[in-house]
Short mmCIF file of C-alpha atoms in Angstrom, two decimals:
data_model
loop_
_atom_site.label_atom_id
_atom_site.label_comp_id
_atom_site.label_asym_id
_atom_site.label_seq_id
_atom_site.Cartn_x
_atom_site.Cartn_y
_atom_site.Cartn_z
CA MET A 213 117.76 149.41 83.98
CA SER A 214 117.74 146.22 81.97
CA ALA A 215 117.62 142.76 83.50
CA PRO A 216 120.93 140.96 84.11
CA LEU A 217 122.16 138.78 81.28
CA PRO A 218 121.27 135.10 81.64
CA SER A 219 124.20 132.76 82.11
CA LEU A 220 125.15 130.62 79.15
CA PRO A 221 124.02 128.21 77.94
CA VAL A 222 120.39 129.31 77.98
CA THR A 223 117.45 127.88 76.05
CA PHE A 224 114.53 130.03 74.98
CA ARG A 225 111.32 128.23 74.07
CA PRO A 226 107.58 128.95 74.22
CA THR A 227 106.93 126.91 77.38
CA ARG A 228 103.21 127.65 77.74
CA THR A 229 102.56 126.95 74.08
CA ARG A 230 104.45 123.65 74.37
CA ALA A 231 102.41 122.66 77.41
CA VAL A 232 99.16 123.36 75.54
CA LEU A 233 100.33 121.43 72.47
CA TYR A 234 101.38 118.43 74.58
CA ALA A 235 98.11 118.45 76.54
CA VAL A 236 95.94 118.74 73.43
CA GLY A 237 97.94 116.03 71.66
CA ILE A 238 97.66 113.57 74.51
CA ALA A 239 93.97 114.37 75.10
CA GLN A 240 93.02 113.88 71.46
CA LEU A 241 95.03 110.62 71.26
CA ALA A 242 93.27 109.36 74.39
CA ALA A 243 89.86 110.40 73.02
CA LEU A 244 90.39 108.76 69.62
CA THR A 245 91.75 105.60 71.24
CA ALA A 246 88.75 105.47 73.60
CA ILE A 247 86.37 105.91 70.66
CA ALA A 248 88.18 103.14 68.75
CA LEU A 249 87.87 100.78 71.70
CA LEU A 250 84.32 101.66 72.75
CA LEU A 251 82.44 101.68 69.43
CA PRO A 252 81.23 98.09 69.06
CA LYS A 253 80.64 97.98 65.30
CA LEU A 254 84.14 99.02 64.19
CA SER A 255 86.35 96.53 62.41
CA GLY A 256 89.97 96.03 63.44
CA GLY A 257 91.16 98.23 60.58
CA GLU A 258 88.76 101.01 61.52
CA ARG A 259 89.93 100.85 65.13
CA ALA A 260 93.54 100.99 63.98
CA SER A 261 92.77 103.98 61.76
CA PHE A 262 91.34 105.91 64.73
CA VAL A 263 94.49 105.24 66.77
CA PHE A 264 96.75 105.98 63.77
CA THR A 265 94.96 109.31 63.23
CA GLY A 266 95.47 110.16 66.90
CA LEU A 267 99.17 109.32 66.64
CA LEU A 268 99.49 111.39 63.46
CA VAL A 269 97.88 114.44 65.07
CA LEU A 270 100.08 113.98 68.15
CA ALA A 271 103.18 113.83 65.91
CA VAL A 272 102.19 117.11 64.20
CA LEU A 273 101.60 118.81 67.55
CA LEU A 274 104.98 117.57 68.83
CA LEU A 275 106.60 118.99 65.69
CA LEU A 276 104.91 122.33 66.39
CA SER A 277 106.40 122.26 69.90
CA ARG A 278 109.97 121.74 68.60
CA PRO A 279 111.15 125.36 68.13
CA LYS A 280 113.79 126.71 70.48
CA VAL A 281 116.72 129.09 70.52
CA VAL A 282 119.83 127.96 72.39
CA ALA A 283 122.46 130.57 73.23
CA ARG A 284 125.90 129.19 74.09
CA GLN A 285 129.32 130.70 74.49
CA GLU A 286 130.16 129.77 70.87
CA GLY A 287 126.98 131.16 69.34
CA VAL A 288 123.28 130.51 68.84
CA THR A 289 121.39 127.48 67.61
CA VAL A 290 117.98 128.20 66.09
CA VAL A 291 115.68 125.17 65.89
CA ASN A 292 112.49 125.78 63.94
CA LEU A 293 109.85 123.27 62.82
CA THR A 294 111.98 121.29 60.38
CA THR A 295 115.32 123.12 60.34
CA LYS A 296 118.24 123.72 62.67
CA ARG A 297 120.83 126.42 62.09
CA GLU A 298 124.03 127.17 63.98
CA LEU A 299 125.11 130.82 64.07
CA ALA A 300 128.21 132.51 65.40
CA TRP A 301 127.42 135.56 67.53
CA ALA A 302 129.01 137.84 64.92
CA GLN A 303 126.55 136.61 62.27
CA ILE A 304 123.60 138.12 64.17
CA LEU A 305 123.28 141.85 63.59
CA ARG A 306 119.88 142.46 65.18
CA VAL A 307 117.16 140.68 67.16
CA ASN A 308 113.68 141.89 66.16
CA LEU A 309 110.31 141.33 67.80
CA ARG A 310 107.94 143.96 66.47
CA ALA A 311 104.30 144.34 67.45
CA GLY A 312 102.27 141.76 65.54
CA ASP A 313 105.25 139.52 64.73
CA PRO A 314 104.49 135.84 65.36
CA TRP A 315 108.10 135.25 66.51
CA VAL A 316 111.53 136.81 66.69
CA HIS A 317 113.47 137.50 63.49
CA LEU A 318 117.25 137.64 63.42
CA ASP A 319 118.86 140.00 60.91
CA LEU A 320 122.03 138.29 59.75
CA ALA A 321 125.34 139.62 58.44
CA ASP A 322 124.71 137.99 55.02
CA GLY A 323 121.71 140.29 54.49
CA THR A 324 119.06 137.67 55.23
CA SER A 325 116.56 137.38 58.07
CA LEU A 326 116.08 134.15 60.01
CA PRO A 327 112.87 133.42 61.91
CA ALA A 328 113.58 132.21 65.45
CA MET A 329 110.31 130.50 66.31
CA GLY A 330 111.55 129.57 69.78
CA ILE A 331 110.66 133.06 70.98
CA GLN A 332 107.04 133.79 70.15
CA PRO A 333 104.55 136.05 71.89
CA GLY A 334 101.49 133.80 71.34
CA ILE A 335 100.06 133.04 74.79
CA ALA A 336 103.06 134.35 76.76
CA LYS A 337 103.75 137.80 75.36
CA ASP A 338 105.59 139.19 78.41
CA GLN A 339 107.91 136.17 78.53
CA ALA A 340 108.62 136.45 74.81
CA ILE A 341 109.51 140.13 75.20
CA ARG A 342 111.87 139.31 78.09
CA ASP A 343 113.44 136.47 76.10
CA ALA A 344 113.86 138.65 73.00
CA ARG A 345 115.52 141.37 75.08
CA ALA A 346 117.82 138.84 76.75
CA LEU A 347 118.84 137.40 73.36
CA ARG A 348 119.36 140.93 72.02
CA ASP A 349 121.55 141.83 75.00
CA LEU A 350 123.54 138.60 74.67
CA THR A 351 123.98 139.26 70.94
CA GLU A 352 125.22 142.80 71.59
CA LYS A 353 127.67 141.58 74.24
CA HIS A 354 129.04 138.52 72.42
CA GLY A 355 128.83 140.00 68.92
CA ALA A 356 130.88 142.99 70.10
CA LEU A 357 133.45 140.64 71.62
CA ASP A 358 133.68 138.71 68.34
CA HIS A 359 134.11 141.93 66.34
CA THR A 360 136.89 143.24 68.58
CA ALA A 361 138.69 139.88 68.65
CA GLY A 362 139.20 139.93 64.85
#
């Protein structure tokens, strides 16, 4: 027996991975800022470069924590590192998460495959499998409705 479908809208994202990225980003910014303030022989520019480097690393880690998949009544929004794509349910033919895949892939009606980095097994494999199954079940339900409505 499969789990009940989540109610829409629902957002899938790698929560544990995000928490780790946030924690590491804040910790490294704090460490580099402390080093910049505590080393007595640094010039103002050198201090600023330590803090700037910390902010840059934090920005990269925040970018890495951006991916999510949002399922709504109208369709699915896939947000990856630098892209965002809106899909109608009928555009998604299959939701794939094979052993060894870094994240879910969506097989689309136009013959392409779209990575959905918001569902990734990384440090929360069981959650990713549940999320992939839920998205698959939602796709089957809503995609079938869209096909019969036309």
